[in-house]
PDB file of C-alpha atoms in Angstrom:
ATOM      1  CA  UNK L   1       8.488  -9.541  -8.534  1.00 52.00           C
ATOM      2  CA  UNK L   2      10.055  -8.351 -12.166  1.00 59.00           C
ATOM      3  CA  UNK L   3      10.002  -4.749 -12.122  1.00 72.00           C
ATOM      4  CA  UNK L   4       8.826  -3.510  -9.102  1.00 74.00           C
ATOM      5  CA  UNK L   5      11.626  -2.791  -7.133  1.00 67.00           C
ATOM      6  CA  UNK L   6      13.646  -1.652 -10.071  1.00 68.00           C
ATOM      7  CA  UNK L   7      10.436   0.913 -10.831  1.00 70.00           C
ATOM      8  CA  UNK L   8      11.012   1.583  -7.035  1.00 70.00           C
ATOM      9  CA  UNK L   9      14.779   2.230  -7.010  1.00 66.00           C
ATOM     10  CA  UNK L  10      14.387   4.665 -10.402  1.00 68.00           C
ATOM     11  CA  UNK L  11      12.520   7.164  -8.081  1.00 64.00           C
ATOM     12  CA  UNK L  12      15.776   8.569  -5.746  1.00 61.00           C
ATOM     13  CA  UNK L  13      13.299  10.173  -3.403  1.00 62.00           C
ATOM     14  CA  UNK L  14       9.743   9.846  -2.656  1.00 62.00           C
ATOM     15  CA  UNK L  15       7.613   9.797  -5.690  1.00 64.00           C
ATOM     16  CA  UNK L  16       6.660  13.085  -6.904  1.00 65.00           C
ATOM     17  CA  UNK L  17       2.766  13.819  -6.831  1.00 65.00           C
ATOM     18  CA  UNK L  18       1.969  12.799 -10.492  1.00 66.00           C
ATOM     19  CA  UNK L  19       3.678   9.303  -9.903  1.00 73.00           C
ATOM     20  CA  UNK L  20       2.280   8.376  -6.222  1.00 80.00           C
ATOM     21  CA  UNK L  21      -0.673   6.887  -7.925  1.00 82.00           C
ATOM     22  CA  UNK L  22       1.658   4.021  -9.165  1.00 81.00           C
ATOM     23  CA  UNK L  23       3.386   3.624  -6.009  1.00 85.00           C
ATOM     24  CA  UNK L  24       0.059   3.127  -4.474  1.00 90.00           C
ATOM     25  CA  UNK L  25      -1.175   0.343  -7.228  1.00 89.00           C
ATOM     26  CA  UNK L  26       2.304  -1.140  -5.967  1.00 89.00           C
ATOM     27  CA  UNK L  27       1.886  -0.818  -2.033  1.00 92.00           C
ATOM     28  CA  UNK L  28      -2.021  -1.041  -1.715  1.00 95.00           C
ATOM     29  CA  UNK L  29      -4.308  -4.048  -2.380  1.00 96.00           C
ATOM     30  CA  UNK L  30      -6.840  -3.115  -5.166  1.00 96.00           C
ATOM     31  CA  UNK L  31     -10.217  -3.349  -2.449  1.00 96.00           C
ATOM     32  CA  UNK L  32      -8.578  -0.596  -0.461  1.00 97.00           C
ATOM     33  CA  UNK L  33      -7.549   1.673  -3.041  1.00 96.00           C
ATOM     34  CA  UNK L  34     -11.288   1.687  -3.378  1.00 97.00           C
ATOM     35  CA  UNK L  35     -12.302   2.208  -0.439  1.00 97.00           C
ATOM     36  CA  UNK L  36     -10.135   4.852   0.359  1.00 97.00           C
ATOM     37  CA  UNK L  37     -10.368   7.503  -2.838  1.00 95.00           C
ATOM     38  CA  UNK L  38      -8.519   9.789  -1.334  1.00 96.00           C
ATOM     39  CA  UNK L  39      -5.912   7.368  -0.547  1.00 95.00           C
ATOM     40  CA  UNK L  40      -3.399   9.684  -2.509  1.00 92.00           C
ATOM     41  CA  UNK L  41      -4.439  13.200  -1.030  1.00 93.00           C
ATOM     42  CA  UNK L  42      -4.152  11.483   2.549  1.00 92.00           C
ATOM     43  CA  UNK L  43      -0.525  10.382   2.077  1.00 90.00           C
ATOM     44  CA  UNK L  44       0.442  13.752   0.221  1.00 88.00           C
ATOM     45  CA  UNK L  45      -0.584  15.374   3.149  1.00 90.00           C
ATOM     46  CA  UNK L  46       1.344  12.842   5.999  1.00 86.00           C
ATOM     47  CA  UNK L  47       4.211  12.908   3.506  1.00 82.00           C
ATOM     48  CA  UNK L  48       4.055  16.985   4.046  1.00 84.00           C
ATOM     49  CA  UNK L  49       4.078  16.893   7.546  1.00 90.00           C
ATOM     50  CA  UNK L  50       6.364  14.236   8.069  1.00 85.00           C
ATOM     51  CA  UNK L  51       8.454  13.410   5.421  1.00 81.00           C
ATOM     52  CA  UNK L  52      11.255  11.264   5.070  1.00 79.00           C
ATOM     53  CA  UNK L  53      14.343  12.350   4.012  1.00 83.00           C
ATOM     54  CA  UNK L  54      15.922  10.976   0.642  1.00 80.00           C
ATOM     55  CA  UNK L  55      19.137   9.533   1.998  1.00 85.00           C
ATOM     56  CA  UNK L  56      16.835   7.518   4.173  1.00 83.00           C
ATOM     57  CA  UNK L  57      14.179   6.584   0.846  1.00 80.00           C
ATOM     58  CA  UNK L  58      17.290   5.584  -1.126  1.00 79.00           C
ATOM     59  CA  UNK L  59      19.115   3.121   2.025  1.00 83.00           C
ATOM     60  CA  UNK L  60      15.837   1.586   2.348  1.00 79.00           C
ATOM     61  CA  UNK L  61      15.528   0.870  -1.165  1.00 78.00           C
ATOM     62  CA  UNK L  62      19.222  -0.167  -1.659  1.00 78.00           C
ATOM     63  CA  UNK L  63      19.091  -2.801   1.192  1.00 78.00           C
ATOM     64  CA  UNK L  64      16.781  -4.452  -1.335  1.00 73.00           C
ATOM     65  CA  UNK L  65      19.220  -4.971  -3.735  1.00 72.00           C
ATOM     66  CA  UNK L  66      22.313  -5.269  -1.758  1.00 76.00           C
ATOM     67  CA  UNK L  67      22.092  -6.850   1.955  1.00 72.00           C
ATOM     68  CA  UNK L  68      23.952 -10.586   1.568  1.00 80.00           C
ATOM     69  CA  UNK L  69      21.932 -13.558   1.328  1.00 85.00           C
ATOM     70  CA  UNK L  70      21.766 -15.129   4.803  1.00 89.00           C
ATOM     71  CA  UNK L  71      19.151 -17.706   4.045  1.00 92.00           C
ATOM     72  CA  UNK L  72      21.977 -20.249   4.969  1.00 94.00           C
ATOM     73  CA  UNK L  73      21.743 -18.732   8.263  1.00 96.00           C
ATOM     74  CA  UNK L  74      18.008 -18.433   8.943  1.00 97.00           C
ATOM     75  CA  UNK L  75      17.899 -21.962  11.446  1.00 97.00           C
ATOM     76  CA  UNK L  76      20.335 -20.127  13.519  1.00 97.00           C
ATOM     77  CA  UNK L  77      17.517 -18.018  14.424  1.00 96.00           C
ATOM     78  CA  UNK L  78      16.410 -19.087  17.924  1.00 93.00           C
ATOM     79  CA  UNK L  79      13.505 -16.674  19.590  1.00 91.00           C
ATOM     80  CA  UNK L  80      10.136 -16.472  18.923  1.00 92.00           C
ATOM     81  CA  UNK L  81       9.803 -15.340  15.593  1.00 96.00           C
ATOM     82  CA  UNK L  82       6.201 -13.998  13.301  1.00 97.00           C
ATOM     83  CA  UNK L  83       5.967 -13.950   9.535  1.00 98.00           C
ATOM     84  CA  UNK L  84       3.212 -11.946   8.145  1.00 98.00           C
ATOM     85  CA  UNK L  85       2.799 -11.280   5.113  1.00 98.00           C
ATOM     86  CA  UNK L  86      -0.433  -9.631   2.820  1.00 98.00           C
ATOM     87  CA  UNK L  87      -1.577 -12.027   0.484  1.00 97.00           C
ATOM     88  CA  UNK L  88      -1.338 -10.170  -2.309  1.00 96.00           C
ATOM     89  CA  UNK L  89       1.773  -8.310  -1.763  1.00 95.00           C
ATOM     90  CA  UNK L  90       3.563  -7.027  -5.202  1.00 91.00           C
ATOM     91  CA  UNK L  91       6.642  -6.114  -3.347  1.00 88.00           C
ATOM     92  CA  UNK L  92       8.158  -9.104  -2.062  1.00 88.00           C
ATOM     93  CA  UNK L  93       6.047 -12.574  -3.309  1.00 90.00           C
ATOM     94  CA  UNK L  94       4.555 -14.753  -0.768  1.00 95.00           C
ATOM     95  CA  UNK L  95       6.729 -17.633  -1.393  1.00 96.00           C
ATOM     96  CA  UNK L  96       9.039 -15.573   0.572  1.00 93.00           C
ATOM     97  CA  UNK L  97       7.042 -15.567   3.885  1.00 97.00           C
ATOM     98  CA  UNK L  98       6.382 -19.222   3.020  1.00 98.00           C
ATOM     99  CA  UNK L  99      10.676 -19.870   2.604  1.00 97.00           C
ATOM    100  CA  UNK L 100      10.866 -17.649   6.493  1.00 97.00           C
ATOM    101  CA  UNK L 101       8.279 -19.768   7.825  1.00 98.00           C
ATOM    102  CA  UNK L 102       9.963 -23.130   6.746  1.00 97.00           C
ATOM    103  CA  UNK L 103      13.622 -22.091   7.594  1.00 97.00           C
ATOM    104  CA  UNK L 104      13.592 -20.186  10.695  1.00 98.00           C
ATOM    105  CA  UNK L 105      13.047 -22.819  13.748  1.00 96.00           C
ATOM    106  CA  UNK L 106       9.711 -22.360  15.356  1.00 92.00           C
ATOM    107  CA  UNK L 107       8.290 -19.502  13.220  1.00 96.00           C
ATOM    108  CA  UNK L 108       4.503 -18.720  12.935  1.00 97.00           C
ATOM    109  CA  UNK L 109       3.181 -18.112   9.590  1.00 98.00           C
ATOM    110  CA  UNK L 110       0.230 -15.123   9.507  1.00 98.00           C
ATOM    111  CA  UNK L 111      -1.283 -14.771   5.654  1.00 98.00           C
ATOM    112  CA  UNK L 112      -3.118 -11.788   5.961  1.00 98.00           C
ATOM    113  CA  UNK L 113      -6.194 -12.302   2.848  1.00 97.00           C
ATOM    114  CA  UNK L 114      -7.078  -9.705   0.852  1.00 96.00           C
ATOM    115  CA  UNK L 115      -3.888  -7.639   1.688  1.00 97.00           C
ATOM    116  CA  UNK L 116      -0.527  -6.157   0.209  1.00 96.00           C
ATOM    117  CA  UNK L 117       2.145  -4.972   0.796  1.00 95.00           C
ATOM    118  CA  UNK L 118       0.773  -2.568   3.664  1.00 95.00           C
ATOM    119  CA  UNK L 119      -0.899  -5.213   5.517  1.00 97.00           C
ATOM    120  CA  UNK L 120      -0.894  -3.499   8.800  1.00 96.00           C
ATOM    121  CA  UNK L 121      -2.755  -0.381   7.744  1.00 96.00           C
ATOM    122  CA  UNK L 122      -5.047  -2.066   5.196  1.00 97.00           C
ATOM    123  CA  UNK L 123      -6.283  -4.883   7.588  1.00 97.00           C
ATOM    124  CA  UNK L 124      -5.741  -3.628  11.079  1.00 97.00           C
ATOM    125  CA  UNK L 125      -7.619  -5.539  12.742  1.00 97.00           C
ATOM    126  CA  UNK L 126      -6.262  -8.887  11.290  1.00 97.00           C
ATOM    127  CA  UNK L 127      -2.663  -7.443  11.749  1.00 97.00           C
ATOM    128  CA  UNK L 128      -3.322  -6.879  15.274  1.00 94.00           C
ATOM    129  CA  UNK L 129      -4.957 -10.311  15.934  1.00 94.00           C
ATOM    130  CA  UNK L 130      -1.940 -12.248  14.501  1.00 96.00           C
ATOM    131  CA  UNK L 131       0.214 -10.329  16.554  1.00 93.00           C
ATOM    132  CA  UNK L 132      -1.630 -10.777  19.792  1.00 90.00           C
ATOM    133  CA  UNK L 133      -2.158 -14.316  18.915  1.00 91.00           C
ATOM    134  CA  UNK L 134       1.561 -14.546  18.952  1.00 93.00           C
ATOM    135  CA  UNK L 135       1.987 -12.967  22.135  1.00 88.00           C
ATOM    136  CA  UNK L 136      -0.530 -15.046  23.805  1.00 86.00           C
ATOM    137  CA  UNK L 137       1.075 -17.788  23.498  1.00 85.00           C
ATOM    138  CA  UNK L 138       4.465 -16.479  25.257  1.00 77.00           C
ATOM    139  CA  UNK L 139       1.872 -14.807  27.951  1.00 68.00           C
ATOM    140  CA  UNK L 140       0.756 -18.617  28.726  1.00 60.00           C
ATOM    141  CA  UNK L 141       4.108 -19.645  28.653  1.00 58.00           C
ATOM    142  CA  UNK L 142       5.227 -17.125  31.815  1.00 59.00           C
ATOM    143  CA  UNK L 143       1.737 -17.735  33.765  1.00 56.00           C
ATOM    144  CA  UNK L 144       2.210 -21.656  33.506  1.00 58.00           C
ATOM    145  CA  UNK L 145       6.045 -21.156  34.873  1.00 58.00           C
ATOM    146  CA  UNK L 146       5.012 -19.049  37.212  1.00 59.00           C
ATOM    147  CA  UNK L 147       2.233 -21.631  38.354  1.00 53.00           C
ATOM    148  CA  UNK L 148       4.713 -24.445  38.286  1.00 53.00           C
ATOM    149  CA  UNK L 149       7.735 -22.763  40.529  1.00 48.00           C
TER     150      UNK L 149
END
């Protein structure tokens, strides 16, 4: 979306303490910011004990602007593959999960409701599900070839 990843790539480093609060409008869906006040304290804190280092803030970043376009390439893609994507993610819009899911052969398409951009940590449990769904269905896969040889 206009001007979040520019407001992103201004910041050559994690964002200092008095600016965190706007990258967590930006990362966090509006229902868990308020259920987690002390959203900010809690990542100041991880962010002390484990930070990451600016050269590796600023690649991560970058590869948003620059990687090539390999849409053209995306029905190439030939293994199991799971899209999820928070339903109201600010970061990247959803129409971009929905392009993944309809260009990559075979993909599954989880919407995670009520979600952004940090869909596994804000919705856990619905994270987890889609991914175990997934698996599931490569678990019955093995177990009826198994059965069959």
């Amino acid at each position: 979306p206009e001007g979040i990843l520019e407001t992103l790539y201004r910041h050559q480093s994690h964002p200092p303490p008095d600016k965190l609060a706007d990258f967590i409008e930006i990362f966090y869906h509006e229902e868990y910011r308020q259920q987690n006040p002390d959203l900010k304290e809690r990542l100041e804190e991880y962010e002390s004990k484990l930070p990451q280092p600016d050269y590796a803030y600023r690649h991560q970043l970058a590869m948003c602007f620059s990687h090539p376009n390999y849409s053209d390439r995306l029905n190439q893609i030939n293994v199991p593959t799971l899209v999820i994507h928070g339903s109201e993610d600010k970061v990247w819009p959803i129409e971009n999960a929905h392009y993944l899911h309809q260009n990559i052969p075979n993909a599954t398409l989880a919407i995670i409701e009520d979600s952004a951009h940090m869909v596994f940590i804000e919705k856990p449990d619905s994270f987890n599900s889609a991914v175990m769904r997934f698996f599931r269905q490569f678990d019955l896969y093995i177990l009826e070839n198994e059965i069959l040889s």
